Short mmCIF file of C-alpha atoms in Angstrom, two decimals:
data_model
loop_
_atom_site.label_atom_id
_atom_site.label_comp_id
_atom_site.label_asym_id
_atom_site.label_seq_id
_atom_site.Cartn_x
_atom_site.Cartn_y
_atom_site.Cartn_z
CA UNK A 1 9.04 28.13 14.39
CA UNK A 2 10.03 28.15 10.75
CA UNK A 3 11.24 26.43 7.88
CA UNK A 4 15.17 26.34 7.79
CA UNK A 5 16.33 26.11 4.53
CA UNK A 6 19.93 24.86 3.41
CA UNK A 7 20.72 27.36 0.35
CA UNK A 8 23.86 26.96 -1.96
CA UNK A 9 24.79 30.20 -4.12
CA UNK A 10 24.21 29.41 -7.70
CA UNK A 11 25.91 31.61 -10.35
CA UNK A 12 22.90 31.83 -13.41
CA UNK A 13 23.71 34.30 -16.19
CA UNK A 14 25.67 36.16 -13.87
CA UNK A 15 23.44 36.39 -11.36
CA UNK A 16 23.99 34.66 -7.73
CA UNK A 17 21.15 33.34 -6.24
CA UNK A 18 20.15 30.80 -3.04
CA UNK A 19 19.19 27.64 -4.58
CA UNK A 20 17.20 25.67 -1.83
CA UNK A 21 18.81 22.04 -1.41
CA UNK A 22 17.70 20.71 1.31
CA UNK A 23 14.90 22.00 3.87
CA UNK A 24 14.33 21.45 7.64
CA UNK A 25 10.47 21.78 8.53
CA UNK A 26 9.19 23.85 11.36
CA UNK A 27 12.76 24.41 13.74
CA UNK A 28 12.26 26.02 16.52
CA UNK A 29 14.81 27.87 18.79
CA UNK A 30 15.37 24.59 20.70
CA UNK A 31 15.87 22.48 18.18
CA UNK A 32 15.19 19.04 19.43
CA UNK A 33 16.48 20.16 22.58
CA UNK A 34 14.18 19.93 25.91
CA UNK A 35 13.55 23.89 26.53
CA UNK A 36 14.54 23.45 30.24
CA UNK A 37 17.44 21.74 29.73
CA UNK A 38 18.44 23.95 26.94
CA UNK A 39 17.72 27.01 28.61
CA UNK A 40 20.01 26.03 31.97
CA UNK A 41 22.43 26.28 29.36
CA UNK A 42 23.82 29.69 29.64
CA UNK A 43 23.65 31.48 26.17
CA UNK A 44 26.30 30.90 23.40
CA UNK A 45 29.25 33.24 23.59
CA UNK A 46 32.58 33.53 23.39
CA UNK A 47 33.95 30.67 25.18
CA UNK A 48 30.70 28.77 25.08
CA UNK A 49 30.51 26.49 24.35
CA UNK A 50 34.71 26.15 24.61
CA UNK A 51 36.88 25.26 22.05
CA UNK A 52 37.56 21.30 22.85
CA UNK A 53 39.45 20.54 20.04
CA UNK A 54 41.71 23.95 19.17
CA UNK A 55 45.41 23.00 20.14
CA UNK B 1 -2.14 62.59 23.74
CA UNK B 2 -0.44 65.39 21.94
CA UNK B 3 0.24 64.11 18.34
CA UNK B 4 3.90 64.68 16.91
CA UNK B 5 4.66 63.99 13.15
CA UNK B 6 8.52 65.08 12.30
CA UNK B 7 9.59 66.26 9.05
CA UNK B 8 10.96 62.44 8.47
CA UNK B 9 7.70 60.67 9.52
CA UNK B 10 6.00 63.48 7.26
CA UNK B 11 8.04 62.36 4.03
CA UNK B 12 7.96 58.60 4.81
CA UNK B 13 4.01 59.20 5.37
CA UNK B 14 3.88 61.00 1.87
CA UNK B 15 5.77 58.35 0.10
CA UNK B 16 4.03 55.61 1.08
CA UNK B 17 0.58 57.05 0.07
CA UNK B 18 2.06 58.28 -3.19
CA UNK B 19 2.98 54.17 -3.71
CA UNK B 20 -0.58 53.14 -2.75
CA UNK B 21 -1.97 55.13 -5.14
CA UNK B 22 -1.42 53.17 -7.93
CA UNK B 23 -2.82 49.95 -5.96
CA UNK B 24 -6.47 50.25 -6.97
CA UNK B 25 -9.59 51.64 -5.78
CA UNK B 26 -9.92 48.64 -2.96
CA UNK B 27 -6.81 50.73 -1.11
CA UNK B 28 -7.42 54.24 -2.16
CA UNK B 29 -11.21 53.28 -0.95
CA UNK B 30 -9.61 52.10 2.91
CA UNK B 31 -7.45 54.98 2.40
CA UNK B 32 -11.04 57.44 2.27
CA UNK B 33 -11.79 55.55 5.13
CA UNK B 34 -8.89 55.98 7.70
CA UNK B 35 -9.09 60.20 6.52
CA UNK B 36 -10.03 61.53 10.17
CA UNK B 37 -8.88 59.43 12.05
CA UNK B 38 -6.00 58.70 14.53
CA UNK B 39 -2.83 57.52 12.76
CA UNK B 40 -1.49 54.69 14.58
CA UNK B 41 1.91 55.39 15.22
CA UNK B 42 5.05 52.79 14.26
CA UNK B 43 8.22 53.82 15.39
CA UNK B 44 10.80 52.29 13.23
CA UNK B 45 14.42 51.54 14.14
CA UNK B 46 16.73 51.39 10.93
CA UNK B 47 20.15 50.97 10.62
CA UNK B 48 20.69 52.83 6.93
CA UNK B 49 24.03 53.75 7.84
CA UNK B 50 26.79 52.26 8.83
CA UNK B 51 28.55 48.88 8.08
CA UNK B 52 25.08 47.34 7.65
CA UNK B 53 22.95 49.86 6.20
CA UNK B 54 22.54 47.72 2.90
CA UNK B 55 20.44 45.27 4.94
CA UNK B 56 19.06 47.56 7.19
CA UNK B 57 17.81 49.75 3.89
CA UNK B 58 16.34 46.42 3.02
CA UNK B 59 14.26 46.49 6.40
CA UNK B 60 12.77 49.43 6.05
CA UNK B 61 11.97 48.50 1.52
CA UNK B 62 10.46 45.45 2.94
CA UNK B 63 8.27 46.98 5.35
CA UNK B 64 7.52 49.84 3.27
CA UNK B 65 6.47 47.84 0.63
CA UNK B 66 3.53 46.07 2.69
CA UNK B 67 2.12 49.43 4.13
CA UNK B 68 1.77 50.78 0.34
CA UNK B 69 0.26 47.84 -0.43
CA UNK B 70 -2.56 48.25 2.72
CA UNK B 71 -2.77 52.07 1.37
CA UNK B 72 -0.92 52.99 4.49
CA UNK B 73 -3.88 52.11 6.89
CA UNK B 74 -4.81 49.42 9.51
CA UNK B 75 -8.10 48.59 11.28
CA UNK B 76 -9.45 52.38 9.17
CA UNK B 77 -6.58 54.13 10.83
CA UNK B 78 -4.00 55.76 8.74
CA UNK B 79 -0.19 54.91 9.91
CA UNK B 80 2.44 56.78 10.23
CA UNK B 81 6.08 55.29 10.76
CA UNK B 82 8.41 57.62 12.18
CA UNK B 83 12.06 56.38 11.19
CA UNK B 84 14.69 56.67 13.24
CA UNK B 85 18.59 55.70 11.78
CA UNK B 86 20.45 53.85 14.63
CA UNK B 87 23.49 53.44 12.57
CA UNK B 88 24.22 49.88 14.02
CA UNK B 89 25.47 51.82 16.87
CA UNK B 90 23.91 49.67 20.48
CA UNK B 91 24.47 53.45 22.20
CA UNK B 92 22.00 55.01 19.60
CA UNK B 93 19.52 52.05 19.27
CA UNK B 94 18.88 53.00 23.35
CA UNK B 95 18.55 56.87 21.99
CA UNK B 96 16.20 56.43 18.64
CA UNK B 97 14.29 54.14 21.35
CA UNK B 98 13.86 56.73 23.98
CA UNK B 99 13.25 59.19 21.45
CA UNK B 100 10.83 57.31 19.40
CA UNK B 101 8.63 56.15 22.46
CA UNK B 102 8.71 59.98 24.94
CA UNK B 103 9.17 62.05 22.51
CA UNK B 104 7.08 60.69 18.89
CA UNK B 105 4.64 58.83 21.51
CA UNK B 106 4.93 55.51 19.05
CA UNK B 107 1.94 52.76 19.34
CA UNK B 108 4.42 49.90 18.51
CA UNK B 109 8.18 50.14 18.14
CA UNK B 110 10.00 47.38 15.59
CA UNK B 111 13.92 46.27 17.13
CA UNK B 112 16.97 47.53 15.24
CA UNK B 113 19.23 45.43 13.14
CA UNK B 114 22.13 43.90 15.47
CA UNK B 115 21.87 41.55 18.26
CA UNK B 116 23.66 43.73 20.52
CA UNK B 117 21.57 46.75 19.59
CA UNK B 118 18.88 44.49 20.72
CA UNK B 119 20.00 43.76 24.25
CA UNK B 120 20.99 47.34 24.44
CA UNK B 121 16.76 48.53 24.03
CA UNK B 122 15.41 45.36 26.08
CA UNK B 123 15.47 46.93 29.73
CA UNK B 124 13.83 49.96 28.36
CA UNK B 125 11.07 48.76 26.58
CA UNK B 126 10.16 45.78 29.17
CA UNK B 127 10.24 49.13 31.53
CA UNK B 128 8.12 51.42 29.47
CA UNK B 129 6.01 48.34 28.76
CA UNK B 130 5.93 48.99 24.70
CA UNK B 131 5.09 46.52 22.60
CA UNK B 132 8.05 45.63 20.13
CA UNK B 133 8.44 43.95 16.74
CA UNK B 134 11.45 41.36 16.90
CA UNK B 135 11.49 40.96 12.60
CA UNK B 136 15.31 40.77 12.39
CA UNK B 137 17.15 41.59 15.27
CA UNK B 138 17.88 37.74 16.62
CA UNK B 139 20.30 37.83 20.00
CA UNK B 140 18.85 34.56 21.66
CA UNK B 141 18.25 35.41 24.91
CA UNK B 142 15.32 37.99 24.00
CA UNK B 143 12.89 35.25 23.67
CA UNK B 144 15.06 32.54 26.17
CA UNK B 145 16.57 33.56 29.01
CA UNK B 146 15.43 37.23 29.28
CA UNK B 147 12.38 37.05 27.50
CA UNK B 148 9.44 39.60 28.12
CA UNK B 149 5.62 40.32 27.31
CA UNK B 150 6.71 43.10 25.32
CA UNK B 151 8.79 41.34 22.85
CA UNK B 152 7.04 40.15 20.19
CA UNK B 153 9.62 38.17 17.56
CA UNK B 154 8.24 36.82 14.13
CA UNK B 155 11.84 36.69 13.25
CA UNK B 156 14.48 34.53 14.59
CA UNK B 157 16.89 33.79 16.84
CA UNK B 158 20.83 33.58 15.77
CA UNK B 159 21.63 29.72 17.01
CA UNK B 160 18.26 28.55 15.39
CA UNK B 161 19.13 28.47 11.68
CA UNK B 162 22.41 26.91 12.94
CA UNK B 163 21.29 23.73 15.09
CA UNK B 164 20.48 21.45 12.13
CA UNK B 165 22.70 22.75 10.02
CA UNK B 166 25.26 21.57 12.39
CA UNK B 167 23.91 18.36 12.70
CA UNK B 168 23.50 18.43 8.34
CA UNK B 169 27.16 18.84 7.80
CA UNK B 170 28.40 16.69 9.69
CA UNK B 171 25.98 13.96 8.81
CA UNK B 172 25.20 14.97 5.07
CA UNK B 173 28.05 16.97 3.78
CA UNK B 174 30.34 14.40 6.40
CA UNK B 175 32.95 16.65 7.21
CA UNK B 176 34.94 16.17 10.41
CA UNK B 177 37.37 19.45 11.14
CA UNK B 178 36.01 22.92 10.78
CA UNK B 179 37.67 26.08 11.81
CA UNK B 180 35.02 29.34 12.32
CA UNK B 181 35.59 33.15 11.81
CA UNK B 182 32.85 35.23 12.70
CA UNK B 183 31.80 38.56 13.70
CA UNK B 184 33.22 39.38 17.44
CA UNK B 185 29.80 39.99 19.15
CA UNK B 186 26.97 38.44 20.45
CA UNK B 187 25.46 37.25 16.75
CA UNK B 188 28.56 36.10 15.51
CA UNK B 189 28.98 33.74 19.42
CA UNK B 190 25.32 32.39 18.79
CA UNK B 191 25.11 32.03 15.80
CA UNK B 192 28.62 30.05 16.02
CA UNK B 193 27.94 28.31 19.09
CA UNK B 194 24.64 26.67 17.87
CA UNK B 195 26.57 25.01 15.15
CA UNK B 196 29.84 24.05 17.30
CA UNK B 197 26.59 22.49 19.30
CA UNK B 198 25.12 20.13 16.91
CA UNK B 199 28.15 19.86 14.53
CA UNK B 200 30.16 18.29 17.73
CA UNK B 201 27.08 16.41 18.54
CA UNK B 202 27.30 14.65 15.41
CA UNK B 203 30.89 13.55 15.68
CA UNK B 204 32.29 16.80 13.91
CA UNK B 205 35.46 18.83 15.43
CA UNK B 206 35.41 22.35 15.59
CA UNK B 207 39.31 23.08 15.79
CA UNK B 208 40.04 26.96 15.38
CA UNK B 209 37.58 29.56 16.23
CA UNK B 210 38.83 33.57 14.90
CA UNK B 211 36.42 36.37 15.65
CA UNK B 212 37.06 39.52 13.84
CA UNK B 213 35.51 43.11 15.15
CA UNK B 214 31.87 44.22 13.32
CA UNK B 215 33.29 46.43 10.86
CA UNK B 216 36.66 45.34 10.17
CA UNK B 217 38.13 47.18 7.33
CA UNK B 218 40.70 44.64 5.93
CA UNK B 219 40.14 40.78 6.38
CA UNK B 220 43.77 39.85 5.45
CA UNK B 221 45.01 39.51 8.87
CA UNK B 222 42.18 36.79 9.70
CA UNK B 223 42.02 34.64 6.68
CA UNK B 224 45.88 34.29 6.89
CA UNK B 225 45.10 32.52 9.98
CA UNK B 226 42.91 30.01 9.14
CA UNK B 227 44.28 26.54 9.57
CA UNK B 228 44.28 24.52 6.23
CA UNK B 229 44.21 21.66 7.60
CA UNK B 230 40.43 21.32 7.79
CA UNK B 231 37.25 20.00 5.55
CA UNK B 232 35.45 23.40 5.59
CA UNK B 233 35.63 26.96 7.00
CA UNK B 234 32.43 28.13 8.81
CA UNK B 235 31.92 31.86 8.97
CA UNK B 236 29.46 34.67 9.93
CA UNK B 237 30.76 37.90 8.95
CA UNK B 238 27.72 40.70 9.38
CA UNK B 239 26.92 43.54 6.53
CA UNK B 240 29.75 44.43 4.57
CA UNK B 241 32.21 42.35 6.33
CA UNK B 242 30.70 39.52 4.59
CA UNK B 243 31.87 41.07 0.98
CA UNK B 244 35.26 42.04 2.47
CA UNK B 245 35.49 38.63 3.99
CA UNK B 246 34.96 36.64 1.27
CA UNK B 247 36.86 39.05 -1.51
CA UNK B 248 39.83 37.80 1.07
CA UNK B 249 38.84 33.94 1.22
CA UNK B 250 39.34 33.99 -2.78
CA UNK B 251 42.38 36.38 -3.20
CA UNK B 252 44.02 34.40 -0.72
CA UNK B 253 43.58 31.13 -2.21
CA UNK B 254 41.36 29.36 -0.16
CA UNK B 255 38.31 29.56 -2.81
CA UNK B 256 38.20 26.33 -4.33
CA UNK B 257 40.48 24.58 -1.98
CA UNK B 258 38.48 24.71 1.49
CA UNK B 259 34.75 24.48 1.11
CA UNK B 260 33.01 27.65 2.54
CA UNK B 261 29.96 27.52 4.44
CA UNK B 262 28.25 30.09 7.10
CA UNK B 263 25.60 31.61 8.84
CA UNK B 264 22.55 32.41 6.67
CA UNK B 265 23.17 36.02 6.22
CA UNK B 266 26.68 35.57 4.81
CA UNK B 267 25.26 35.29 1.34
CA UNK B 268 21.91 37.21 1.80
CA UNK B 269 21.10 38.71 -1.17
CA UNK B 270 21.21 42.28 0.33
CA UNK B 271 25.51 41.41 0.34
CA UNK B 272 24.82 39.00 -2.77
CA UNK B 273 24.39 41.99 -5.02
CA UNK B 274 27.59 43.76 -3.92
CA UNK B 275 29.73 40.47 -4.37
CA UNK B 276 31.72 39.55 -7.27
CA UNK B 277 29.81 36.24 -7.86
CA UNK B 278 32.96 34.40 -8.15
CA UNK B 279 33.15 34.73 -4.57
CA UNK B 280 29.61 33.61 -3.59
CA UNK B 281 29.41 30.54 -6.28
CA UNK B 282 29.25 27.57 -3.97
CA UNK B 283 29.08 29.22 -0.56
CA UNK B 284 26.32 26.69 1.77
CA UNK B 285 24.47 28.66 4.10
CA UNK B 286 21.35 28.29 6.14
CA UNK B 287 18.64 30.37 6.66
CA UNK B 288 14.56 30.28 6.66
CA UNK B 289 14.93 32.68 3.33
CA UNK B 290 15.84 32.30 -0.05
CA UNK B 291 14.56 34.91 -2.58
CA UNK B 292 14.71 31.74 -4.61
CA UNK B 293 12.12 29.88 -3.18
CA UNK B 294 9.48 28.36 -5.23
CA UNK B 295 6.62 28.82 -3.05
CA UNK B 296 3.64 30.95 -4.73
CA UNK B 297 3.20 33.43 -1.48
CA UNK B 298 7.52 33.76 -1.93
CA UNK B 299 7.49 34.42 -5.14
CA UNK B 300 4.73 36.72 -5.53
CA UNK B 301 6.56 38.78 -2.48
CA UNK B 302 9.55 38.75 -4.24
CA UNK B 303 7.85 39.80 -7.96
CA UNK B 304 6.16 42.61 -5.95
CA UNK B 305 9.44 43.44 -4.42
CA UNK B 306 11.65 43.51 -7.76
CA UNK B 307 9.16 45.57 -9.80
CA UNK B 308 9.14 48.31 -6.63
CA UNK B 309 13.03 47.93 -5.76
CA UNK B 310 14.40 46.66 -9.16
CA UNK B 311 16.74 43.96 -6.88
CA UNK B 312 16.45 40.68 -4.85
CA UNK B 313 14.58 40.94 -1.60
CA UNK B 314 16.83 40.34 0.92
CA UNK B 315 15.90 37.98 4.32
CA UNK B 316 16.15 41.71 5.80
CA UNK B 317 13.16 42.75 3.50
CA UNK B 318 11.21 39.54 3.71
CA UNK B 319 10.80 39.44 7.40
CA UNK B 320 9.97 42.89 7.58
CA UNK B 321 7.27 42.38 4.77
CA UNK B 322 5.93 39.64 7.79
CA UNK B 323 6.29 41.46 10.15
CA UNK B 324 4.37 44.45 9.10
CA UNK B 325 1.54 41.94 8.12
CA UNK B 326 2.12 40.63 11.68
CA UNK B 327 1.21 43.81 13.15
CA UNK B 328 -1.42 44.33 10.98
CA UNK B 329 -3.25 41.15 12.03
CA UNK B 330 -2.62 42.58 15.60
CA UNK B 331 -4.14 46.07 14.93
CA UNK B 332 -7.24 44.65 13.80
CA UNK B 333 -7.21 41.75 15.91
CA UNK B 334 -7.74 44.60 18.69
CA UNK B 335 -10.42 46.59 16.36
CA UNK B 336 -7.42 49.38 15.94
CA UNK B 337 -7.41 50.38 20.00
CA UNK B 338 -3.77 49.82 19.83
CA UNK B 339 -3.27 52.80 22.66
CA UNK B 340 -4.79 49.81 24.74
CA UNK B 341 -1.97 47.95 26.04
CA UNK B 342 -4.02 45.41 28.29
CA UNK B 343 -5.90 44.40 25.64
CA UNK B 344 -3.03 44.25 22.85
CA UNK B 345 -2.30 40.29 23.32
CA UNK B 346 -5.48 38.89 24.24
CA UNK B 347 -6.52 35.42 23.05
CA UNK B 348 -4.44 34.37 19.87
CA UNK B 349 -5.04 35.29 16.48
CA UNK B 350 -3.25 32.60 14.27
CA UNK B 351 -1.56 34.25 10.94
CA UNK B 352 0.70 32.49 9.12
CA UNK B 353 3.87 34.81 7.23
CA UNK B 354 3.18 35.34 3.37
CA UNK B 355 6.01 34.11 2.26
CA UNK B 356 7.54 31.44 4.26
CA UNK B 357 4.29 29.66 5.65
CA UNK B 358 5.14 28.04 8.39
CA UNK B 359 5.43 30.53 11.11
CA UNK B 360 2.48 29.20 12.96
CA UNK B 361 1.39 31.10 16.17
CA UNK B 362 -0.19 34.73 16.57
CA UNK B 363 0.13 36.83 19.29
CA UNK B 364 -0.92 34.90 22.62
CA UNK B 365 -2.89 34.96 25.80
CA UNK B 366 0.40 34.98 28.01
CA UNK B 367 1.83 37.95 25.42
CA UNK B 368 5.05 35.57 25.31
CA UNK B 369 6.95 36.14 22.08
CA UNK B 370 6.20 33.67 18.91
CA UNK B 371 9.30 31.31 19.15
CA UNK B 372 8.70 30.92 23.40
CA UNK B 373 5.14 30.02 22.50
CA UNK B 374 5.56 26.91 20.67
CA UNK B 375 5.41 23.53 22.65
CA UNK B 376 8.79 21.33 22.12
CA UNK B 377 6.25 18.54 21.12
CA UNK B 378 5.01 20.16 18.26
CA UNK B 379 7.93 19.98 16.16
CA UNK B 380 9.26 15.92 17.15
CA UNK B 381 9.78 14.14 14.74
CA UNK B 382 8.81 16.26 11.65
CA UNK B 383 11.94 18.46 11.59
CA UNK B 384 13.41 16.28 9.50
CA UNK B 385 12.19 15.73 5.09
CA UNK B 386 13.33 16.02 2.49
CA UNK B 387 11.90 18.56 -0.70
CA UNK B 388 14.72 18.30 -3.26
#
């Protein structure tokens, strides 16, 4: 579980950094997702999930 | 059990105790300590070469850095971490793995860079029954669908990060059509496919999907096929692809014109410092690092990292800074018997990371990884507030 943090690149001086904007607390790999249903899923690849709205 | 220390493992050893030298008497006093006895023995899977060796150099900084700190010792037992260069090659991850674990008789292994070299060790070490430290290498299915005891991940997994930034774009940044490029292997499908997940969820259209190869030496031929008929372009280019890939987005005229955003480790700051940062300015990622962060334990990590390094820690070096203090906490946890492998996950031993917080659960009675272990009720209804 951890922290997800939305970071835009900020150009300071010359130097790009991560500025934090916005921050999720504690994700975990299921998001709000039921594990069991998530994991009868199969796992994210290449045509998964498929591309519903490419023409 | 014979003890073999290679020239590498010899130089690394030296290093490191030449560092934790100048930490104060409190180390060089544990470091008195551990003389005589057993070194615990950390086999350590970089990638240093290769399309991703500037992240993968940041692995083994990162990890480095906390062992100097500890004087190079754990539970009175001096360490020594054998590195092995994989190259971000699956077929040599399987090798350095063999190698590290029959021949070097490693204690604990830590997982190569890339997802794929991940999936490529798995069999082998849920066969050989050696504990391994997940800190970076994030293919989803090690702690989901072909989880094992063995595999022990304080890092992440590739759709994670993705899920509510999906669900944030759509809903915060309200764009509708997004076309993805990412890298053409299992990272680049996860990481992807979590955020076609939630984005799609949220009313948003995912409407052209590219993948390019790991390594691909000229980005011209992808970037002229984005559509431009969408709100943003969502990418996840890995190592140096990243500073190829967006050198391309900006000579080609979509900088400025189609908001970029990506996968966290498009603009980690290991590929930060090799970007012109007319390319980066803007970019939206997420990730659970920012070298940025303004939290005390993040920014004393990354002070200590900048005055040993003179750069940015990267998310490369940061979970590899945990994730030694991970195994730390599990050496002495265990009183230092780490050539005990019953006893090497007994009841848990909470520890929190020293830089991001909120990683919240030790190693566990079941030996299930970190991320498996935590209950989906836990985290209702708090993933959501706001800090800026």
């Amino acid at each position: 579980m951890h922290n997800i943090y939305i970071r835009k690149v900020e150009v300071r001086g010359g130097h790009a950094q991560n500025t934090v904007i916005y921050t999720f607390h504690n994700v975990s790999q299921f998001w709000t997702f039921s594990p069991a249903a998530f994991l009868a899923q199969p796992v994210y690849s290449r045509d998964y999930p498929p591309c519903r709205y490419c023409a | 059990m014979a003890r073999t220390l290679t020239r590498r493992a010899l130089l690394t050893r030296g290093a490191l105790l030449a560092g934790a030298a100048a930490c104060g008497l409190g180390t060089l006093r544990s470091l008195v300590y551990a003389q005589g006895r057993a070194p615990i023995r950390i086999g350590f899977i970089a990638d240093i070469t290769g399309t991703v060796a500037q992240s993968g150099r940041d692995m083994l900084d990162g990890f480095q850095l906390y062992l100097a700190e500890k004087g190079s010792a754990m539970a009175g037992r001096p360490v020594d971490l054998v590195v092995e260069d994989a190259a971000g090659v699956p077929a040599n991850a399987l090798t350095k793995a063999r190698k590290l674990v029959e021949q070097d008789r490693v204690h604990i292994l830590t997982a190569p860079l890339l997802a794929s070299e991940g999936y490529a060790i798995r069999d082998y070490i849920a066969e050989r029954n050696m504990p391994t430290l997940f800190a970076v290498c994030s293919a989803d299915d090690l702690t989901q669908r072909k989880r094992a005891p063995v595999i022990i991940r304080t890092g992440w997994s590739s759709s994670q990060p993705s899920h509510p930034f999906g669900e944030w774009v759509a809903k915060t940044l309200r764009y509708k059509r997004v076309a993805t490029i990412g890298s053409d292997y299992a990272f680049g499908y996860e990481v992807v496919g979590g955020f076609q997940r939630t984005f799609e969820q949220s009313g948003g259209q995912v409407v052209q999907k590219i993948w390019a190869p790991l390594g691909t030496p000229d980005y011209s031929p992808y970037v002229t096929q984005i559509r431009r008929d969408v709100d943003a372009v969502f990418s996840i280019p890995v190592g140096a692809d990243a500073i190829r890939f967006t050198k391309a987005y900006r000579q080609y005229g979509l900088k400025g014109r189609i908001p970029l955003i990506g996968g966290g480790v498009l603009m980690d700051e290991s590929l930060l410092r090799g970007m012109d940062p007319a390319d980066a300015e803007g970019t939206i990622t997420a990730l659970m690092w920012s070298a940025a962060l303004p939290t005390p334990q993040a920014q004393r990590f990354v002070a200590a990292y900048r005055a040993k390094y003179q750069k940015d820690p990267s998310y490369y070096a940061e979970t590899n800074y945990s994730g030694a203090q991970w195994i730390h906490a599990a050496v002495e946890h265990i009183d230092g018997k780490v050539e005990d492998r019953e006893g090497c996950c007994g009841p848990s031993a909470p520890c929190s990371s020293p830089t991001r917080r909120e990683v919240r659960c030790g190693w566990t009675s079941t030996r299930t990884s970190c991320t498996t272990s935590t209950s989906a009720k836990s985290r209702s209804g708090a993933a959501m507030r706001r800090t800026r």
